[in-house]
Coordinates of C-alpha atoms in Angstrom, one line a residue:
Chain A
M1 CA -25.5 4.4 -5.7
R2 CA -23.3 3.3 -8.5
I3 CA -20.0 5.1 -8.5
C4 CA -17.6 4.9 -11.4
R5 CA -14.1 6.1 -12.1
F6 CA -13.6 7.1 -15.7
T7 CA -11.7 9.2 -18.2
S8 CA -12.7 11.1 -21.2
G9 CA -9.1 11.5 -22.3
D10 CA -7.6 13.4 -19.4
D11 CA -7.2 12.8 -15.6
P12 CA -9.5 10.2 -14.0
R13 CA -12.9 11.6 -12.8
F14 CA -15.6 10.0 -10.6
G15 CA -19.3 9.9 -11.3
L16 CA -22.6 8.4 -10.4
V17 CA -24.0 5.9 -12.9
D18 CA -27.7 5.6 -13.6
G19 CA -29.7 2.4 -13.1
A20 CA -29.5 1.5 -16.8
G21 CA -25.7 1.8 -16.7
E22 CA -25.8 4.4 -19.5
K23 CA -25.4 7.9 -18.1
I24 CA -22.8 9.3 -15.7
A25 CA -23.3 12.4 -13.5
E26 CA -19.8 13.6 -12.6
I27 CA -18.9 14.2 -9.0
T28 CA -16.2 16.5 -7.6
G29 CA -13.7 14.0 -6.2
D30 CA -13.0 10.5 -5.0
P31 CA -16.1 9.7 -2.9
L32 CA -13.9 7.5 -0.6
Y33 CA -12.4 10.7 0.7
T34 CA -14.8 13.6 -0.1
R35 CA -18.5 14.3 0.2
I36 CA -20.4 13.4 -2.9
E37 CA -21.2 16.6 -4.9
L38 CA -22.3 16.8 -8.5
T39 CA -20.3 19.0 -10.8
G40 CA -23.2 19.3 -13.2
E41 CA -21.3 17.7 -16.1
T42 CA -22.8 14.5 -17.5
F43 CA -21.4 11.9 -19.9
E44 CA -22.6 8.8 -21.7
V45 CA -21.0 5.6 -20.5
A46 CA -20.5 4.7 -24.1
D47 CA -18.4 7.8 -24.7
V48 CA -15.9 7.4 -21.9
R49 CA -13.4 4.8 -20.8
L50 CA -14.4 3.3 -17.5
L51 CA -11.4 2.7 -15.2
A52 CA -10.9 0.4 -12.2
P53 CA -13.3 2.0 -9.8
V54 CA -10.7 1.9 -7.0
I55 CA -6.9 1.6 -6.8
P56 CA -6.2 0.2 -3.4
R57 CA -3.8 2.5 -1.4
S58 CA -2.6 -0.5 0.6
K59 CA -3.8 -4.0 -0.5
V60 CA -6.2 -6.4 -2.0
V61 CA -6.8 -9.2 0.5
A62 CA -8.1 -12.2 -1.4
I63 CA -9.7 -15.4 0.0
G64 CA -8.9 -18.8 -1.4
R65 CA -11.2 -21.8 -1.5
N66 CA -14.3 -20.0 -0.3
Y67 CA -16.9 -22.0 -2.4
A68 CA -17.1 -25.7 -1.6
D69 CA -17.7 -26.7 -5.2
H70 CA -14.6 -24.8 -6.4
A71 CA -12.4 -26.2 -3.6
K72 CA -13.6 -29.7 -4.7
E73 CA -12.7 -29.0 -8.4
M74 CA -9.2 -27.9 -7.3
G75 CA -8.8 -31.1 -5.2
S76 CA -8.5 -28.9 -2.1
E77 CA -9.8 -29.3 1.4
L78 CA -12.1 -26.6 2.7
P79 CA -10.2 -24.3 5.1
A80 CA -11.3 -24.0 8.7
E81 CA -10.7 -20.3 8.6
P82 CA -10.8 -17.8 5.6
M83 CA -7.5 -18.5 3.7
M84 CA -6.0 -15.1 2.9
F85 CA -3.4 -14.0 0.4
F86 CA -2.3 -10.5 -0.8
I87 CA -2.5 -9.0 -4.3
P88 CA -0.7 -5.6 -4.8
N89 CA -2.3 -2.5 -6.3
T90 CA 0.0 -2.8 -9.3
S91 CA -2.1 -5.9 -10.3
V92 CA -5.3 -4.0 -10.7
C93 CA -6.6 -3.0 -14.1
G94 CA -10.0 -1.8 -15.3
P95 CA -12.9 -2.8 -17.6
G96 CA -11.8 -3.5 -21.1
D97 CA -8.1 -3.4 -20.2
P98 CA -6.1 -6.3 -21.7
V99 CA -4.9 -9.0 -19.2
V100 CA -1.3 -9.5 -20.2
I101 CA 0.1 -13.0 -19.8
P102 CA 3.9 -13.1 -19.3
T103 CA 6.0 -15.4 -21.4
F104 CA 6.8 -17.6 -18.3
A105 CA 3.1 -18.3 -17.4
H106 CA 1.4 -21.0 -19.5
E107 CA -1.8 -22.1 -17.8
I108 CA -4.1 -19.2 -17.1
S109 CA -7.5 -19.3 -15.6
Y110 CA -10.3 -16.7 -14.9
E111 CA -12.1 -16.5 -11.5
A112 CA -15.3 -14.4 -11.2
E113 CA -15.6 -12.9 -7.7
L114 CA -17.6 -10.4 -5.6
A115 CA -15.2 -7.7 -4.5
V116 CA -15.7 -5.7 -1.3
V117 CA -14.4 -2.1 -1.2
I118 CA -13.5 -0.9 2.3
G119 CA -14.7 2.6 3.1
R120 CA -12.8 3.6 6.3
M121 CA -9.7 2.7 8.2
C122 CA -10.5 -0.2 10.6
K123 CA -9.1 -2.9 12.7
D124 CA -10.7 -5.8 14.6
V125 CA -14.1 -5.3 13.1
R126 CA -16.8 -7.5 14.5
P127 CA -18.9 -9.4 11.9
E128 CA -22.0 -7.5 13.1
D129 CA -20.2 -4.2 12.4
A130 CA -18.8 -5.2 9.0
R131 CA -21.4 -3.3 7.0
S132 CA -20.3 0.0 8.6
V133 CA -16.7 -0.2 7.2
I134 CA -17.8 -1.3 3.7
F135 CA -18.0 1.4 1.0
G136 CA -19.5 -0.8 -1.6
Y137 CA -19.1 -3.8 -3.9
T138 CA -17.7 -4.4 -7.4
V139 CA -16.8 -7.3 -9.6
A140 CA -13.3 -8.9 -9.9
N141 CA -11.6 -11.4 -12.1
D142 CA -9.0 -13.0 -9.9
V143 CA -6.9 -14.1 -12.8
T144 CA -4.5 -17.0 -11.9
A145 CA -1.5 -18.7 -13.5
R146 CA -2.1 -22.3 -12.3
D147 CA 1.4 -23.5 -13.3
L148 CA 2.9 -20.7 -11.1
Q149 CA 0.4 -21.4 -8.4
R150 CA 1.5 -25.0 -8.2
G151 CA 5.2 -24.4 -8.6
D152 CA 5.8 -21.3 -6.5
G153 CA 4.2 -22.4 -3.3
Q154 CA 3.3 -18.8 -2.4
W155 CA 0.8 -17.3 -4.8
A156 CA 2.4 -13.8 -5.3
R157 CA 3.2 -14.4 -9.0
A158 CA 0.3 -16.7 -9.7
K159 CA -2.3 -14.1 -8.6
G160 CA -0.5 -10.7 -8.3
M161 CA 1.1 -10.0 -11.6
D162 CA 0.4 -6.8 -13.5
T163 CA -3.2 -6.7 -15.0
F164 CA -4.1 -10.0 -13.2
T165 CA -6.8 -8.3 -11.1
P166 CA -9.5 -6.6 -13.3
L167 CA -12.0 -4.6 -11.2
G168 CA -15.2 -2.9 -12.3
P169 CA -17.3 -1.8 -13.9
W170 CA -18.3 0.4 -10.9
I171 CA -18.9 0.3 -7.2
E172 CA -22.5 -0.4 -6.1
T173 CA -22.9 1.0 -2.6
D174 CA -26.4 -0.4 -1.7
L175 CA -26.6 -4.1 -2.1
D176 CA -27.7 -7.2 -0.2
V177 CA -24.9 -9.6 -1.0
S178 CA -26.3 -12.6 0.7
D179 CA -27.5 -14.4 -2.5
L180 CA -26.2 -12.9 -5.8
R181 CA -25.3 -14.8 -9.0
V182 CA -21.6 -14.9 -9.8
T183 CA -20.9 -15.8 -13.4
S184 CA -18.2 -15.9 -16.0
S185 CA -18.1 -16.6 -19.7
V186 CA -15.3 -17.0 -22.2
D187 CA -15.9 -15.7 -25.7
G188 CA -19.6 -15.7 -24.8
E189 CA -19.7 -19.4 -23.6
P190 CA -20.9 -19.7 -20.0
R191 CA -18.3 -21.1 -17.6
Q192 CA -19.1 -20.2 -14.0
D193 CA -22.6 -19.8 -12.5
G194 CA -22.6 -19.7 -8.7
T195 CA -24.2 -17.7 -5.9
T196 CA -22.7 -15.8 -3.0
A197 CA -25.1 -17.8 -0.9
D198 CA -22.7 -20.7 -1.3
M199 CA -19.7 -18.9 0.2
V200 CA -18.1 -20.9 3.0
F201 CA -17.3 -17.6 4.8
G202 CA -19.6 -14.7 4.2
V203 CA -18.6 -11.1 3.6
A204 CA -19.0 -10.1 7.3
E205 CA -16.8 -13.0 8.5
I206 CA -14.2 -12.1 5.9
V207 CA -14.1 -8.5 7.0
A208 CA -13.8 -9.6 10.6
H209 CA -11.0 -12.2 9.8
A210 CA -9.0 -9.9 7.6
S211 CA -9.2 -6.9 10.0
A212 CA -8.2 -9.1 13.0
A213 CA -4.8 -9.4 11.2
F214 CA -4.5 -6.2 9.1
T215 CA -5.5 -2.6 9.5
L216 CA -7.8 -2.0 6.5
L217 CA -7.6 1.3 4.8
P218 CA -10.2 3.2 2.7
G219 CA -9.9 1.7 -0.8
D220 CA -8.6 -1.6 0.3
V221 CA -10.4 -4.4 -1.6
L222 CA -11.4 -7.9 -0.3
L223 CA -11.9 -10.6 -2.9
T224 CA -14.4 -13.2 -1.7
G225 CA -13.5 -16.3 -3.6
T226 CA -14.8 -17.9 -6.8
P227 CA -17.4 -20.6 -7.5
A228 CA -16.8 -23.8 -9.5
G229 CA -16.3 -23.7 -13.3
V230 CA -12.8 -22.2 -13.6
G231 CA -10.8 -23.3 -16.6
P232 CA -8.2 -22.3 -19.1
I233 CA -8.2 -19.2 -21.1
T234 CA -5.7 -18.4 -23.9
P235 CA -4.4 -15.3 -25.6
G236 CA -7.0 -13.8 -27.9
Q237 CA -9.9 -14.9 -25.8
R238 CA -12.2 -12.6 -23.9
C239 CA -13.5 -13.2 -20.4
E240 CA -16.6 -11.6 -19.0
V241 CA -17.3 -11.9 -15.3
A242 CA -20.4 -10.6 -13.6
V243 CA -22.1 -10.3 -10.2
E244 CA -25.9 -9.9 -10.1
G245 CA -26.9 -6.4 -9.0
I246 CA -23.5 -4.8 -9.9
G247 CA -22.7 -5.4 -13.5
S248 CA -20.2 -7.1 -15.7
L249 CA -16.5 -6.7 -16.5
S250 CA -15.0 -7.9 -19.8
N251 CA -11.3 -8.2 -20.6
I252 CA -9.4 -9.6 -23.5
F253 CA -6.4 -11.8 -22.7
V254 CA -3.2 -11.2 -24.6
S255 CA 0.4 -12.6 -24.5
A256 CA 3.1 -10.3 -23.4
D257 CA 4.8 -10.6 -26.8
D258 CA 1.7 -9.5 -28.6
A259 CA 1.2 -6.6 -26.0
A260 CA 4.8 -5.5 -26.7
N261 CA 4.1 -5.5 -30.4
G262 CA 1.0 -3.4 -29.9
E263 CA -1.4 -6.2 -30.9
G264 CA -2.9 -6.4 -27.4
Chain B
M1 CA 24.2 9.3 1.8
R2 CA 22.1 8.2 4.8
I3 CA 18.5 9.4 4.5
C4 CA 16.2 9.2 7.4
R5 CA 12.5 10.0 8.0
F6 CA 11.8 11.4 11.5
T7 CA 9.5 13.4 13.6
S8 CA 10.2 16.0 16.3
G9 CA 6.6 15.9 17.3
D10 CA 4.8 17.0 14.2
D11 CA 4.5 15.8 10.6
P12 CA 7.2 13.4 9.3
R13 CA 10.4 15.1 7.9
F14 CA 13.3 13.8 6.0
G15 CA 17.0 14.4 6.6
L16 CA 20.6 13.4 5.9
V17 CA 22.3 11.5 8.8
D18 CA 26.1 12.0 9.4
G19 CA 28.5 9.1 9.4
A20 CA 28.4 8.8 13.2
G21 CA 24.7 8.4 13.1
E22 CA 24.3 11.4 15.5
K23 CA 23.3 14.4 13.5
I24 CA 20.5 15.1 11.0
A25 CA 20.5 17.8 8.4
E26 CA 16.9 18.3 7.4
I27 CA 16.0 18.2 3.6
T28 CA 12.9 19.7 2.0
G29 CA 10.9 16.7 1.0
D30 CA 10.8 13.0 0.3
P31 CA 14.0 12.3 -1.7
L32 CA 12.3 9.5 -3.6
Y33 CA 10.2 12.2 -5.4
T34 CA 12.1 15.5 -5.0
R35 CA 15.6 16.7 -5.4
I36 CA 17.7 16.8 -2.2
E37 CA 17.9 20.3 -0.8
L38 CA 18.9 21.2 2.7
T39 CA 16.4 23.3 4.7
G40 CA 19.3 24.5 7.0
E41 CA 17.6 23.0 10.1
T42 CA 19.6 20.4 12.0
F43 CA 18.7 17.9 14.7
E44 CA 20.4 15.5 17.0
V45 CA 19.3 11.9 16.3
A46 CA 18.9 11.5 20.1
D47 CA 16.3 14.3 20.2
V48 CA 14.0 13.0 17.5
R49 CA 12.0 9.9 16.8
L50 CA 13.2 8.0 13.8
L51 CA 10.4 6.6 11.6
A52 CA 10.4 3.8 9.1
P53 CA 12.5 5.4 6.3
V54 CA 9.9 4.5 3.7
I55 CA 6.3 3.5 3.6
P56 CA 5.8 1.5 0.4
R57 CA 3.2 3.0 -1.9
S58 CA 2.5 -0.4 -3.3
K59 CA 4.2 -3.4 -1.8
V60 CA 7.0 -5.2 0.0
V61 CA 8.1 -8.2 -2.1
A62 CA 9.9 -10.6 0.3
I63 CA 12.0 -13.6 -0.6
G64 CA 11.8 -16.8 1.3
R65 CA 14.6 -19.4 1.8
N66 CA 17.4 -17.3 0.4
Y67 CA 20.2 -18.5 2.6
A68 CA 21.0 -22.2 2.4
D69 CA 21.7 -22.5 6.2
H70 CA 18.3 -21.0 7.0
A71 CA 16.4 -23.2 4.5
K72 CA 18.1 -26.1 6.2
E73 CA 17.2 -25.1 9.7
M74 CA 13.6 -24.8 8.5
G75 CA 13.7 -28.2 6.9
S76 CA 13.0 -26.7 3.5
E77 CA 14.5 -27.3 0.1
L78 CA 16.3 -24.5 -1.6
P79 CA 14.1 -23.0 -4.3
A80 CA 15.1 -23.1 -7.9
E81 CA 14.0 -19.5 -8.4
P82 CA 13.5 -16.7 -5.8
M83 CA 10.4 -17.5 -3.8
M84 CA 8.3 -14.4 -3.5
F85 CA 5.6 -13.3 -1.1
F86 CA 3.9 -10.0 -0.4
I87 CA 3.8 -7.9 2.7
P88 CA 1.4 -4.9 2.7
N89 CA 2.5 -1.4 3.7
T90 CA 0.2 -1.6 6.8
S91 CA 2.7 -4.1 8.2
V92 CA 5.6 -1.6 8.3
C93 CA 6.7 0.1 11.5
G94 CA 9.8 2.0 12.5
P95 CA 12.8 1.9 14.8
G96 CA 11.8 1.6 18.4
D97 CA 8.1 0.9 17.6
P98 CA 6.6 -2.1 19.5
V99 CA 5.9 -5.2 17.5
V100 CA 2.4 -6.2 18.6
I101 CA 1.7 -9.9 18.8
P102 CA -2.0 -10.7 18.2
T103 CA -3.7 -13.0 20.7
F104 CA -4.1 -15.7 18.0
A105 CA -0.4 -16.0 17.2
H106 CA 1.8 -18.0 19.6
E107 CA 5.1 -18.8 18.0
I108 CA 6.9 -15.6 17.0
S109 CA 10.3 -15.4 15.4
Y110 CA 12.6 -12.5 14.3
E111 CA 14.4 -12.6 10.9
A112 CA 17.2 -10.1 10.2
E113 CA 17.3 -9.0 6.6
L114 CA 18.9 -6.6 4.1
A115 CA 16.1 -4.5 2.6
V116 CA 16.3 -2.9 -0.9
V117 CA 14.4 0.3 -1.5
I118 CA 13.3 0.9 -5.1
G119 CA 13.9 4.4 -6.5
R120 CA 12.0 4.4 -9.7
M121 CA 9.1 2.8 -11.5
C122 CA 10.4 -0.2 -13.4
K123 CA 9.4 -3.5 -15.1
D124 CA 11.5 -6.3 -16.6
V125 CA 14.8 -5.0 -15.2
R126 CA 17.9 -7.0 -16.3
P127 CA 20.2 -8.0 -13.4
E128 CA 23.0 -5.8 -14.9
D129 CA 20.7 -2.8 -14.7
A130 CA 19.3 -3.5 -11.2
R131 CA 21.6 -0.9 -9.5
S132 CA 20.0 1.9 -11.6
V133 CA 16.5 1.3 -10.1
I134 CA 17.7 0.9 -6.5
F135 CA 17.4 4.0 -4.3
G136 CA 19.2 2.5 -1.4
Y137 CA 19.3 -0.1 1.4
T138 CA 17.9 -0.4 4.9
V139 CA 17.5 -3.1 7.6
A140 CA 14.3 -5.1 8.1
N141 CA 13.0 -7.5 10.7
D142 CA 10.8 -9.9 8.8
V143 CA 8.8 -10.9 11.9
T144 CA 7.0 -14.2 11.4
A145 CA 4.3 -16.2 13.3
R146 CA 5.6 -19.7 12.7
D147 CA 2.3 -21.3 13.9
L148 CA 0.3 -19.3 11.3
Q149 CA 3.0 -19.9 8.7
R150 CA 2.5 -23.6 9.1
G151 CA -1.3 -23.5 9.5
D152 CA -2.4 -21.0 6.9
G153 CA -0.6 -22.3 3.8
Q154 CA -0.3 -18.8 2.4
W155 CA 1.9 -16.5 4.5
A156 CA -0.3 -13.3 4.5
R157 CA -1.0 -13.4 8.2
A158 CA 2.3 -15.1 9.3
K159 CA 4.4 -12.3 7.8
G160 CA 2.1 -9.4 7.0
M161 CA 0.3 -8.4 10.2
D162 CA 0.4 -4.9 11.6
T163 CA 3.9 -4.0 12.9
F164 CA 5.4 -7.3 11.7
T165 CA 7.8 -5.4 9.4
P166 CA 10.1 -3.0 11.2
L167 CA 12.3 -1.0 8.8
G168 CA 15.2 1.3 9.6
P169 CA 17.1 3.1 11.0
W170 CA 17.6 4.9 7.7
I171 CA 18.4 4.3 4.0
E172 CA 22.0 4.1 2.9
T173 CA 22.2 5.0 -0.7
D174 CA 25.9 4.1 -1.4
L175 CA 26.8 0.6 -0.4
D176 CA 28.4 -2.5 -1.9
V177 CA 26.0 -5.2 -0.7
S178 CA 27.9 -8.2 -1.9
D179 CA 29.4 -9.2 1.5
L180 CA 27.8 -7.6 4.5
R181 CA 27.2 -9.1 7.9
V182 CA 23.5 -9.6 8.8
T183 CA 23.0 -10.1 12.5
S184 CA 20.3 -10.2 15.2
S185 CA 20.2 -10.4 18.9
V186 CA 17.5 -10.9 21.5
D187 CA 17.8 -9.0 24.8
G188 CA 21.5 -8.5 23.9
E189 CA 22.2 -12.2 23.2
P190 CA 23.5 -12.9 19.7
R191 CA 21.2 -15.0 17.5
Q192 CA 21.9 -14.6 13.8
D193 CA 25.3 -13.9 12.2
G194 CA 25.4 -14.4 8.5
T195 CA 26.6 -12.5 5.4
T196 CA 24.9 -11.4 2.3
A197 CA 27.6 -13.3 0.4
D198 CA 25.7 -16.4 1.3
M199 CA 22.4 -15.4 -0.4
V200 CA 21.2 -18.0 -2.9
F201 CA 20.0 -15.2 -5.2
G202 CA 21.7 -11.9 -5.0
V203 CA 20.1 -8.4 -5.0
A204 CA 20.4 -8.0 -8.8
E205 CA 18.7 -11.3 -9.5
I206 CA 16.0 -10.6 -7.0
V207 CA 15.3 -7.2 -8.6
A208 CA 15.2 -8.9 -12.0
H209 CA 12.9 -11.7 -10.9
A210 CA 10.5 -9.5 -9.0
S211 CA 10.3 -6.9 -11.8
A212 CA 9.6 -9.6 -14.4
A213 CA 6.3 -10.3 -12.6
F214 CA 5.4 -6.9 -11.0
T215 CA 5.9 -3.3 -11.9
L216 CA 7.9 -1.9 -9.0
L217 CA 7.1 1.6 -7.8
P218 CA 9.4 4.2 -6.1
G219 CA 9.3 3.2 -2.4
D220 CA 8.6 -0.4 -3.0
V221 CA 10.8 -2.6 -0.8
L222 CA 12.4 -5.9 -1.5
L223 CA 13.4 -8.2 1.5
T224 CA 16.2 -10.4 0.6
G225 CA 15.8 -13.3 3.1
T226 CA 17.4 -14.2 6.4
P227 CA 20.4 -16.3 7.5
A228 CA 20.3 -19.2 10.0
G229 CA 19.7 -18.6 13.7
V230 CA 16.0 -17.7 13.8
G231 CA 14.2 -18.6 16.9
P232 CA 11.4 -17.7 19.3
I233 CA 10.9 -14.3 20.8
T234 CA 8.2 -13.6 23.5
P235 CA 6.4 -10.5 24.7
G236 CA 8.7 -8.3 26.8
Q237 CA 11.8 -9.2 24.8
R238 CA 13.7 -6.8 22.6
C239 CA 15.2 -7.8 19.2
E240 CA 17.9 -5.9 17.5
V241 CA 18.7 -6.6 13.8
A242 CA 21.6 -5.1 12.0
V243 CA 23.2 -5.0 8.6
E244 CA 26.9 -3.9 8.3
G245 CA 27.3 -0.5 6.7
I246 CA 23.7 0.5 7.4
G247 CA 23.0 0.4 11.1
S248 CA 20.7 -1.4 13.5
L249 CA 17.0 -1.5 14.3
S250 CA 15.7 -2.4 17.7
N251 CA 12.1 -3.2 18.6
I252 CA 10.4 -4.5 21.7
F253 CA 7.8 -7.2 21.3
V254 CA 4.5 -6.9 23.2
S255 CA 1.3 -8.8 23.3
A256 CA -1.8 -7.2 21.9
D257 CA -3.4 -7.3 25.3
D258 CA -0.5 -5.4 26.9
A259 CA -0.5 -2.9 23.9
A260 CA -4.3 -2.3 24.4
N261 CA -3.6 -1.7 28.1
G262 CA -0.9 0.9 27.2
E263 CA 1.9 -1.2 28.6
G264 CA 3.5 -1.7 25.1

């Protein structure tokens, strides 16, 4: 199933998206917490605004340096264990939303990633049980301010500022994630082209490692790292990130000044 | 006012605590979101279980190295700006709750801190306006696994594991925080004894700096750093942290193995 969160002008609704990504069959509530039941109403994807398919109640746990080729391009060693950092729910935005670059951040990069959506409260999950706590998968752009990442030491600002974590376009619940293309492009020019098969730590290991430290709640999101090919993006440019079998997520980048002036 | 969250066996309730810290007058709902109205019911503090006075909806933003003497004891430079990291809401526990040390963490330290509770949604708050977005203050123990802090690079596990952020005993809404004693003791032996007057960045600057990067939501918590005197604590020991004018917060530390066996 593909589950989206959307608005047609009023409160957010949830729906099932067809295989072509064109039609939405509305469901009665958030499928993370309620049984899936159709309301009977249908929409065209083109007629609604897709929202981030999930707003984490607690946290995004992101993994750094999880593709060898990306760790190499950053001049970093491969970690011996998954390297985790937090992103708050206030950083999440949705498909088409502008990524707003604050005036004090100057070196912005995109990072295409497979995102894992947790389906139930869990702790100390064994890798072989990971699938049972996963609700589904979506696409993330783990937008990063490289200058703040270098200067701050801890990555809270570099990775966790408002709008720096676009998620979408929907959650795919049935997916073999062992070998999926992960790509990005800027203004239509290809930038990243990796595969989840090259992850240093796979999804099951990441779920196990994160849940050994933190209770995971329904709606928590795990970001699984980005392949090589990251690079600068500047205000006015558009970045599209995609994961094979899920879909793509496109966001324009704007400066905070332009956003304040309504030009975003 | 002193506002507590407590249980007498059923769902969490909120109440006003008297100056002696002995009596609770129950109020109708969470004062972060509703007007304060007494229900007429009263309780003795001794007869109820105090809970963490707030569970952040979004995040704890914590500040590292914010007392010169503590930065020195850690062999660290003073940061030029407040150094921020995130702690998730799943790390928060309350007065009297056991702090559970996972089997893979071996070098645990307490850190007594003044905690700031945000009262309304805000972004880009000027230092001179900080007081208007602050709901009140409580006490925090920013429990840290030093071995993970050194080894992981990012401090997600070191600072953000389940139960590593005791908060309490209640929120004091009226307080001049410019010069308050911040203390800790382990099994009754004094360890830290600092004053908020020695913070490198004061509360108003921290609110401004955090809100320049992140939208703050009602119930978000800012931890303001810890003075010198941190040190090891081991399973079976009890740590009490206190901030003058608020109160004290006491937690026993237990190993995950003991907690699993019900000995916590």
